[in-house]
PDB file of N, CA and C in Angstrom:
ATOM      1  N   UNK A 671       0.813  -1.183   0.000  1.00 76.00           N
ATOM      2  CA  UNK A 671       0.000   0.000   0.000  1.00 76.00           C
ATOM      3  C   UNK A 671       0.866   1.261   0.000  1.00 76.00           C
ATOM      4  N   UNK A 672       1.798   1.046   0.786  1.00 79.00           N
ATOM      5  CA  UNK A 672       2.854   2.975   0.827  1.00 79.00           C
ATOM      6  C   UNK A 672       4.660   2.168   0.129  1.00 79.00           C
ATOM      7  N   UNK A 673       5.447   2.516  -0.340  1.00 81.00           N
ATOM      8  CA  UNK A 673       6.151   2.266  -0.885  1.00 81.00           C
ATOM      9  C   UNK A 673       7.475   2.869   0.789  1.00 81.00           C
ATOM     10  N   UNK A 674       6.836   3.841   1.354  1.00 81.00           N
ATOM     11  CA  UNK A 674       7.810   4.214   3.071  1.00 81.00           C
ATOM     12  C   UNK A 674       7.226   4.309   4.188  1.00 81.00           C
ATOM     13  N   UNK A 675       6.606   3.546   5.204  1.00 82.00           N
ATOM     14  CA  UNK A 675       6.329   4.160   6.000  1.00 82.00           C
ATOM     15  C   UNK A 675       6.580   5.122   7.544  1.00 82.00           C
ATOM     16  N   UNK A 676       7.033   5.869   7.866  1.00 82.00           N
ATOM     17  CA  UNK A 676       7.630   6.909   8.834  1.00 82.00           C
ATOM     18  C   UNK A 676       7.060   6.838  10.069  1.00 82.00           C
ATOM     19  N   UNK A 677       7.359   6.462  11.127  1.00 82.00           N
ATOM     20  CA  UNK A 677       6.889   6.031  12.038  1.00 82.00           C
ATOM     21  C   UNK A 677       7.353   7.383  12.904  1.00 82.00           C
ATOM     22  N   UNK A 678       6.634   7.824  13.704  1.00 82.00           N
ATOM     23  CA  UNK A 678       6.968   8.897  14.551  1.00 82.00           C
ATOM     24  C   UNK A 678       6.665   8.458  15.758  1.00 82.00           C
ATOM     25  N   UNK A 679       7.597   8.845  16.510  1.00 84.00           N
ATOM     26  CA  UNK A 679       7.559   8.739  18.435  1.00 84.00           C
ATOM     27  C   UNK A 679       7.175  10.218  18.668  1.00 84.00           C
ATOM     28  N   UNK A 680       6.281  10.131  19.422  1.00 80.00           N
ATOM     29  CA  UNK A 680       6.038  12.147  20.084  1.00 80.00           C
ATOM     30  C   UNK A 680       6.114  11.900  21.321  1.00 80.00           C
ATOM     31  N   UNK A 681       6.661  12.972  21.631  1.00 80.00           N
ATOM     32  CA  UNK A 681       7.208  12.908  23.191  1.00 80.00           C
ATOM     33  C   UNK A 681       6.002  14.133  24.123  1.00 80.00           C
ATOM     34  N   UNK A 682       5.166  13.627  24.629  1.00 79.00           N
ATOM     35  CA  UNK A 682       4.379  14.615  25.420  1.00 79.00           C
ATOM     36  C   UNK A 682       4.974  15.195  26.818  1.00 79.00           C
ATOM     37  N   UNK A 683       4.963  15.963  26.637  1.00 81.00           N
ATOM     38  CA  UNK A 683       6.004  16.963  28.290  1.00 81.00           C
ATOM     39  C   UNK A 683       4.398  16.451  29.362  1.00 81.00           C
ATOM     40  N   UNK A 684       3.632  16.347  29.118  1.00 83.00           N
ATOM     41  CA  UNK A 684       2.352  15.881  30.397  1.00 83.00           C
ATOM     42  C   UNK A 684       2.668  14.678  30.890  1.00 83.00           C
ATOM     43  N   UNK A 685       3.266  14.136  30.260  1.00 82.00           N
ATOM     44  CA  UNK A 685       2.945  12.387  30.508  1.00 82.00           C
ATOM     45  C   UNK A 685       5.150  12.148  31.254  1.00 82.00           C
ATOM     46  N   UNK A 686       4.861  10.687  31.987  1.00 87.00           N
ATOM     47  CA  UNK A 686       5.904  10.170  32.160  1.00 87.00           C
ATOM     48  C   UNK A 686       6.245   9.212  31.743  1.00 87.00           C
ATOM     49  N   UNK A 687       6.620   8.449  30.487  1.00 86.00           N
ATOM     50  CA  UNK A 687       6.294   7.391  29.866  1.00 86.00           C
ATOM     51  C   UNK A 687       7.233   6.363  30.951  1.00 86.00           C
ATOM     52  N   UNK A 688       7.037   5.028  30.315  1.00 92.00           N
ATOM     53  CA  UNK A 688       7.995   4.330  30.896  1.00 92.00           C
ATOM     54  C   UNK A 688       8.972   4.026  29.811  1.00 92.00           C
ATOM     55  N   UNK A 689       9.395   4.014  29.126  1.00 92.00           N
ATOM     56  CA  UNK A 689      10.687   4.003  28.071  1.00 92.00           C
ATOM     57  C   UNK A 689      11.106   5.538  27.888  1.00 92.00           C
ATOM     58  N   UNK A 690      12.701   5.660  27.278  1.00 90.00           N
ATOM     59  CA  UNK A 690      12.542   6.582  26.564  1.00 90.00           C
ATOM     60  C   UNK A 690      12.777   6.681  25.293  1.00 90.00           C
ATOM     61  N   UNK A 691      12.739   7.296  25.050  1.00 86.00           N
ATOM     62  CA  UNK A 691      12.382   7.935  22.852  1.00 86.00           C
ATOM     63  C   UNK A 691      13.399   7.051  22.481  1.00 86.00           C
ATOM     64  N   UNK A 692      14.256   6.921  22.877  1.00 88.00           N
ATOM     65  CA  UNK A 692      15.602   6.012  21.994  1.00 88.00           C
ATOM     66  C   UNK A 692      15.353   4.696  22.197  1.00 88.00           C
ATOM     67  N   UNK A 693      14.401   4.055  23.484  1.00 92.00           N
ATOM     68  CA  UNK A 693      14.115   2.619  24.214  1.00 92.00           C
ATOM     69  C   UNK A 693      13.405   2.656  23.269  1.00 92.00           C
ATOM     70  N   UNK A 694      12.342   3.578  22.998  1.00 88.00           N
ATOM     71  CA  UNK A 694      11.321   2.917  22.100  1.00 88.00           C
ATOM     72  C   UNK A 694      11.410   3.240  20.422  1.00 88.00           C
ATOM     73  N   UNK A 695      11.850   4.025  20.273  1.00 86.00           N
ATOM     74  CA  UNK A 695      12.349   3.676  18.596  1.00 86.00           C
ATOM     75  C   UNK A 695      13.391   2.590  18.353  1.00 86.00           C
ATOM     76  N   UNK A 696      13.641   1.973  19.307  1.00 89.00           N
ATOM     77  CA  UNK A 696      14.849   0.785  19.138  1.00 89.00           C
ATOM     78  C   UNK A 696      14.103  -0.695  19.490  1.00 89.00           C
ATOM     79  N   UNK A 697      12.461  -0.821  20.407  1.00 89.00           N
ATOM     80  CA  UNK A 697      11.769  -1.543  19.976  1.00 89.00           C
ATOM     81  C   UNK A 697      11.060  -1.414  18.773  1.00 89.00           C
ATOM     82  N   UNK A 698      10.821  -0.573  18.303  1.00 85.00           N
ATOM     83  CA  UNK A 698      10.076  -0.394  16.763  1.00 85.00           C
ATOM     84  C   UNK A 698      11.143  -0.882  16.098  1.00 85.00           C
ATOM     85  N   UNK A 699      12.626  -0.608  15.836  1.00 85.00           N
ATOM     86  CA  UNK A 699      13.571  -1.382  14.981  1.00 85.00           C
ATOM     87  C   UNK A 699      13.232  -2.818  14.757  1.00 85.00           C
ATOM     88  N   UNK A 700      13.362  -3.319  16.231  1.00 88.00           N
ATOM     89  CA  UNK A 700      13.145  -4.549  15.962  1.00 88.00           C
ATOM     90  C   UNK A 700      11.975  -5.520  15.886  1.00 88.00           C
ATOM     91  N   UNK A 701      11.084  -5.050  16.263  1.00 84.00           N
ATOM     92  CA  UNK A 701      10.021  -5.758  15.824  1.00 84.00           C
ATOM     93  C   UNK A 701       9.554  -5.381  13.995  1.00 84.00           C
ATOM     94  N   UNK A 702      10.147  -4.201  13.372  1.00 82.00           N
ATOM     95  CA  UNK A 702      10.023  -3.865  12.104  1.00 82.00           C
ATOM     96  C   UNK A 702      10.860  -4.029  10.995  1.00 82.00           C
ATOM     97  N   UNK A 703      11.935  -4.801  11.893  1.00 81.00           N
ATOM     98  CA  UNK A 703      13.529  -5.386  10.966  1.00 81.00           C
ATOM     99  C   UNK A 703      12.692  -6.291   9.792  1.00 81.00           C
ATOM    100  N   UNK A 704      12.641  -7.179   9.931  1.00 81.00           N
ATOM    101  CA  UNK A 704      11.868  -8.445   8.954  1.00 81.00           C
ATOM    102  C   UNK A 704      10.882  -7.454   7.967  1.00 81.00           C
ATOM    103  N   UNK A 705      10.597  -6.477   7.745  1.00 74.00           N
ATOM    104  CA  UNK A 705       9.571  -6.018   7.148  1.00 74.00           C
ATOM    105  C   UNK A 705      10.682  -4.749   5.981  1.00 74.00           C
ATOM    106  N   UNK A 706      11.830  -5.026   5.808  1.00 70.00           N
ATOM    107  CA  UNK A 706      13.126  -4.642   5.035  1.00 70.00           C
ATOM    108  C   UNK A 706      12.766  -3.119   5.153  1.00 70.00           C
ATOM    109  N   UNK A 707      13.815  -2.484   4.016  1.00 66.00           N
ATOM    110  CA  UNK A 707      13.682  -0.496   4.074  1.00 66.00           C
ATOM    111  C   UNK A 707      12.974  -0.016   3.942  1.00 66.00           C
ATOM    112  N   UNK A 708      11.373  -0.177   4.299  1.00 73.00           N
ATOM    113  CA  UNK A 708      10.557   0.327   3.854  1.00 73.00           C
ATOM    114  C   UNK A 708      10.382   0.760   4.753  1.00 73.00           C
ATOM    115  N   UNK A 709      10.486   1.129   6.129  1.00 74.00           N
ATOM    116  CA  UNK A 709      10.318   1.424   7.692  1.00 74.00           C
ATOM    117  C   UNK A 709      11.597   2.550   7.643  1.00 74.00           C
ATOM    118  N   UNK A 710      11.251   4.242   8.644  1.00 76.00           N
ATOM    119  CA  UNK A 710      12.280   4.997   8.530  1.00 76.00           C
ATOM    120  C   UNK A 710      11.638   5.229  10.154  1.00 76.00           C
ATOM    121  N   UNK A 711      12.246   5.732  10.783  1.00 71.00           N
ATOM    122  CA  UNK A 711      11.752   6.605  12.261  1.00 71.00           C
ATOM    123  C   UNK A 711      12.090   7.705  12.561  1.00 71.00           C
ATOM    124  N   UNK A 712      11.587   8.674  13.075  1.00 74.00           N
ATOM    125  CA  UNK A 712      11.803   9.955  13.508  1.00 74.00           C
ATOM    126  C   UNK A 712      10.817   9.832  14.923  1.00 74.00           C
ATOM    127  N   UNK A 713      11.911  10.921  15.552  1.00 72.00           N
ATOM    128  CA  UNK A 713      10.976  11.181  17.071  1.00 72.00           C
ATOM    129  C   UNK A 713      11.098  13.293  16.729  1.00 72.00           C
ATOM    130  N   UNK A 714       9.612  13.493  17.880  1.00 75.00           N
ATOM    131  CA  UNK A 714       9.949  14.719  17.908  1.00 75.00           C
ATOM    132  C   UNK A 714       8.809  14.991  19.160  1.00 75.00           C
ATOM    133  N   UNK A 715       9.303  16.467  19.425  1.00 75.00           N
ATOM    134  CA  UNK A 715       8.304  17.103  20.548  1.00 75.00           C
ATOM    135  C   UNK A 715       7.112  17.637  20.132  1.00 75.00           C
ATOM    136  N   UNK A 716       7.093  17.974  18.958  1.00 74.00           N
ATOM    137  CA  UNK A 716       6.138  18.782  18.385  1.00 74.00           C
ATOM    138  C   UNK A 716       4.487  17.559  17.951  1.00 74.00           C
ATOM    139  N   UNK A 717       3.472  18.153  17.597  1.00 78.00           N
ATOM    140  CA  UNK A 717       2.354  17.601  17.697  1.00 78.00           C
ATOM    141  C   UNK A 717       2.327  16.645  16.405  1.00 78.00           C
ATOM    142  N   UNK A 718       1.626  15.333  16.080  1.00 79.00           N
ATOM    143  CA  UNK A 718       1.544  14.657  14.945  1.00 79.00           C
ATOM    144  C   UNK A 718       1.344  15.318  13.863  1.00 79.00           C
ATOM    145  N   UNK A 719       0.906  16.517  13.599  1.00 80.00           N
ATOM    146  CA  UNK A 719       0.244  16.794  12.496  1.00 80.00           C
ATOM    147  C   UNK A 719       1.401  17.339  11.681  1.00 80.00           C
ATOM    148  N   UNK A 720       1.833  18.332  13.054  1.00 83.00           N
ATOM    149  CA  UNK A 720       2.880  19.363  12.433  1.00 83.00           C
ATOM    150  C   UNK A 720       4.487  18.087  12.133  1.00 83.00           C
ATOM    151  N   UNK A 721       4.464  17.190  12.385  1.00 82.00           N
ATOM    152  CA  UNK A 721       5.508  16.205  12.329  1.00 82.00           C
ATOM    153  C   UNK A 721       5.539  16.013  11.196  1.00 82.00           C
ATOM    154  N   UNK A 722       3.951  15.277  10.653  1.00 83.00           N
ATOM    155  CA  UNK A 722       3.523  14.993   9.118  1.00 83.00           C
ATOM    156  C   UNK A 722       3.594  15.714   8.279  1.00 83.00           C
ATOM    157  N   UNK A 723       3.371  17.136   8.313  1.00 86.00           N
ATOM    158  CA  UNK A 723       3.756  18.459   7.553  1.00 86.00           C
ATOM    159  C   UNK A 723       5.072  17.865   7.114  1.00 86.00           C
ATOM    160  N   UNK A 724       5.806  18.366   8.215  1.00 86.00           N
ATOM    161  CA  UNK A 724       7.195  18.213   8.403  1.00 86.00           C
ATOM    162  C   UNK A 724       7.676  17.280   7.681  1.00 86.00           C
ATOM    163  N   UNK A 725       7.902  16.160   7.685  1.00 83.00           N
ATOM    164  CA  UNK A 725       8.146  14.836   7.125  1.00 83.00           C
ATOM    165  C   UNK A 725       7.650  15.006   5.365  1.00 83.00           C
ATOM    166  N   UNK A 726       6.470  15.835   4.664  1.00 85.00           N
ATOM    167  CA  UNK A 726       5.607  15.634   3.567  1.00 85.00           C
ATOM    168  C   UNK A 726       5.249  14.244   3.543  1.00 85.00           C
ATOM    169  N   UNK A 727       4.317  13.957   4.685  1.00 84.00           N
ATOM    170  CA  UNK A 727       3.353  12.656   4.799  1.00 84.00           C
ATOM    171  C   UNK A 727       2.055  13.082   3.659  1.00 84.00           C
ATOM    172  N   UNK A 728       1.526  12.260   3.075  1.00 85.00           N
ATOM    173  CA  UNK A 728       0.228  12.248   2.498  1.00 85.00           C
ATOM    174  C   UNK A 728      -0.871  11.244   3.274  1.00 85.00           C
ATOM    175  N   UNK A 729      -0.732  11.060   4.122  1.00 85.00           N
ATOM    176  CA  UNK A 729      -1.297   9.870   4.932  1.00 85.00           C
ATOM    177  C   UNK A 729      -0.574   9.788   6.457  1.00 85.00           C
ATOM    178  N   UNK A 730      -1.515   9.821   7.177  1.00 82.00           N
ATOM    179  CA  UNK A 730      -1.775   9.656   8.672  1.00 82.00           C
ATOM    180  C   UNK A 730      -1.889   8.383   9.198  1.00 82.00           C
ATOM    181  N   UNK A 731      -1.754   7.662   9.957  1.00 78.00           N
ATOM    182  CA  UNK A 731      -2.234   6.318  10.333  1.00 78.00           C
ATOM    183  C   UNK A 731      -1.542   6.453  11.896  1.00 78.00           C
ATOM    184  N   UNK A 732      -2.808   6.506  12.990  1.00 75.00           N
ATOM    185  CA  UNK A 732      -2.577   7.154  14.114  1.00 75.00           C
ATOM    186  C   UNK A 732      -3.019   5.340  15.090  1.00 75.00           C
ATOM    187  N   UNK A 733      -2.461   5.132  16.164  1.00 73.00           N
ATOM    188  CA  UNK A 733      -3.015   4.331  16.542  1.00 73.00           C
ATOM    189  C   UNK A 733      -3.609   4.900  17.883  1.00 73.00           C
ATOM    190  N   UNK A 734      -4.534   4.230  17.746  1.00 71.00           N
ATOM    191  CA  UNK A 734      -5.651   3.832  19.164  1.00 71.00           C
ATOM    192  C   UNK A 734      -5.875   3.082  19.883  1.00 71.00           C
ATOM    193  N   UNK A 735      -5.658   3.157  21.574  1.00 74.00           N
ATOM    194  CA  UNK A 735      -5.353   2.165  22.596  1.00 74.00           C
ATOM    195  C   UNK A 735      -6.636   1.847  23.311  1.00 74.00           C
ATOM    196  N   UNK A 736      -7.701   2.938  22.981  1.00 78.00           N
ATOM    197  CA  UNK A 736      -8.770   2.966  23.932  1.00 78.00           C
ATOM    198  C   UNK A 736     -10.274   3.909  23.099  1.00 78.00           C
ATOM    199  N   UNK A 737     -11.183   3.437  23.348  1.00 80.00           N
ATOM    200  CA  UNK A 737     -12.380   4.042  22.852  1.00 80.00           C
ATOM    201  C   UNK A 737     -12.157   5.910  23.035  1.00 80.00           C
ATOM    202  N   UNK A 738     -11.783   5.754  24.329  1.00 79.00           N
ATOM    203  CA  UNK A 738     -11.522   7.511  24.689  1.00 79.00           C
ATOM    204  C   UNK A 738     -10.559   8.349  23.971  1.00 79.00           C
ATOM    205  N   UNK A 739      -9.432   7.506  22.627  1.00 72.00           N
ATOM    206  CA  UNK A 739      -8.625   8.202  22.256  1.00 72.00           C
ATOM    207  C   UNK A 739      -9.812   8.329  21.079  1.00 72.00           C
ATOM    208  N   UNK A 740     -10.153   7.470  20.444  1.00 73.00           N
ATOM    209  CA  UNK A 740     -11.419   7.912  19.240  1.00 73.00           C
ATOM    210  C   UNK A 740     -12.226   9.177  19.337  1.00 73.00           C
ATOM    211  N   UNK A 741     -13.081   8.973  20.781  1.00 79.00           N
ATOM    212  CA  UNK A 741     -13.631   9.913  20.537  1.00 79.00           C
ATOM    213  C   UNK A 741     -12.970  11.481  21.080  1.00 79.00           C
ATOM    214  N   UNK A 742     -11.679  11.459  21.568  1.00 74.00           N
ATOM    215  CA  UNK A 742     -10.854  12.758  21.523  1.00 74.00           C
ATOM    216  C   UNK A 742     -10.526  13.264  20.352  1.00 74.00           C
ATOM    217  N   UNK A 743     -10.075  12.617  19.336  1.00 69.00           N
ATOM    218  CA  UNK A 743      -9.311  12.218  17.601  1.00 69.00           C
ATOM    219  C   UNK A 743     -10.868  13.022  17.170  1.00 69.00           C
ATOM    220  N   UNK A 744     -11.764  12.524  17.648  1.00 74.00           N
ATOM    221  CA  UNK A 744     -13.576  12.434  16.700  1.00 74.00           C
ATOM    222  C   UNK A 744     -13.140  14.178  16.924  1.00 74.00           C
ATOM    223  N   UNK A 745     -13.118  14.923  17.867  1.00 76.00           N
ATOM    224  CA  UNK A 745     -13.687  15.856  18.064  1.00 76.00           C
ATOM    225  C   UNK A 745     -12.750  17.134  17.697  1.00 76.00           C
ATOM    226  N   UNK A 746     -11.705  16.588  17.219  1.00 67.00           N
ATOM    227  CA  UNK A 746     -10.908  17.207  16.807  1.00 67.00           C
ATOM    228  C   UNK A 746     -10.855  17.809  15.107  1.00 67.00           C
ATOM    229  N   UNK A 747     -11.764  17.107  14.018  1.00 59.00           N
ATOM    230  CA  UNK A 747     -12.257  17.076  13.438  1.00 59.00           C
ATOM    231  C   UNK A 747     -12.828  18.653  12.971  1.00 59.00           C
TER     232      UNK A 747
END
């Protein structure tokens, strides 16, 4: 379906994650190794959208952990 896909880490200053940005773009390596160069990563502070700007994404693909991120995403709209 995409010939690259760009995976972005965003780092929210609210939250305390339990990894950090380098722990977890280095599990995305490897669980995305087997799937060859078609996988690139970038992390940043700034918001998804403005990342995708950034990057010249034509396509979004956001994941969702919980009904409550949908309807936050819904209303944003």
């Amino acid at each position: 379906m995409f010939d690259l896909l760009i995976v972005a880490v965003l780092r929210n200053t609210e939250k305390q994650p339990l990894f950090t940005i380098p722990e977890r773009v280095e599990m995305l390596r490897e669980v995305t190794k087997k799937n060859g160069p078609m996988w690139k990563w970038t992390y940043s502070k700034a918001c998804s959208s403005t990342t995708a700007r950034k990057r010249g994404a034509g396509v979004v693909l956001r994941g969702i952990r919980a009904v409550s991120d949908y309807e936050y995403e819904l209303q944003m709209r």
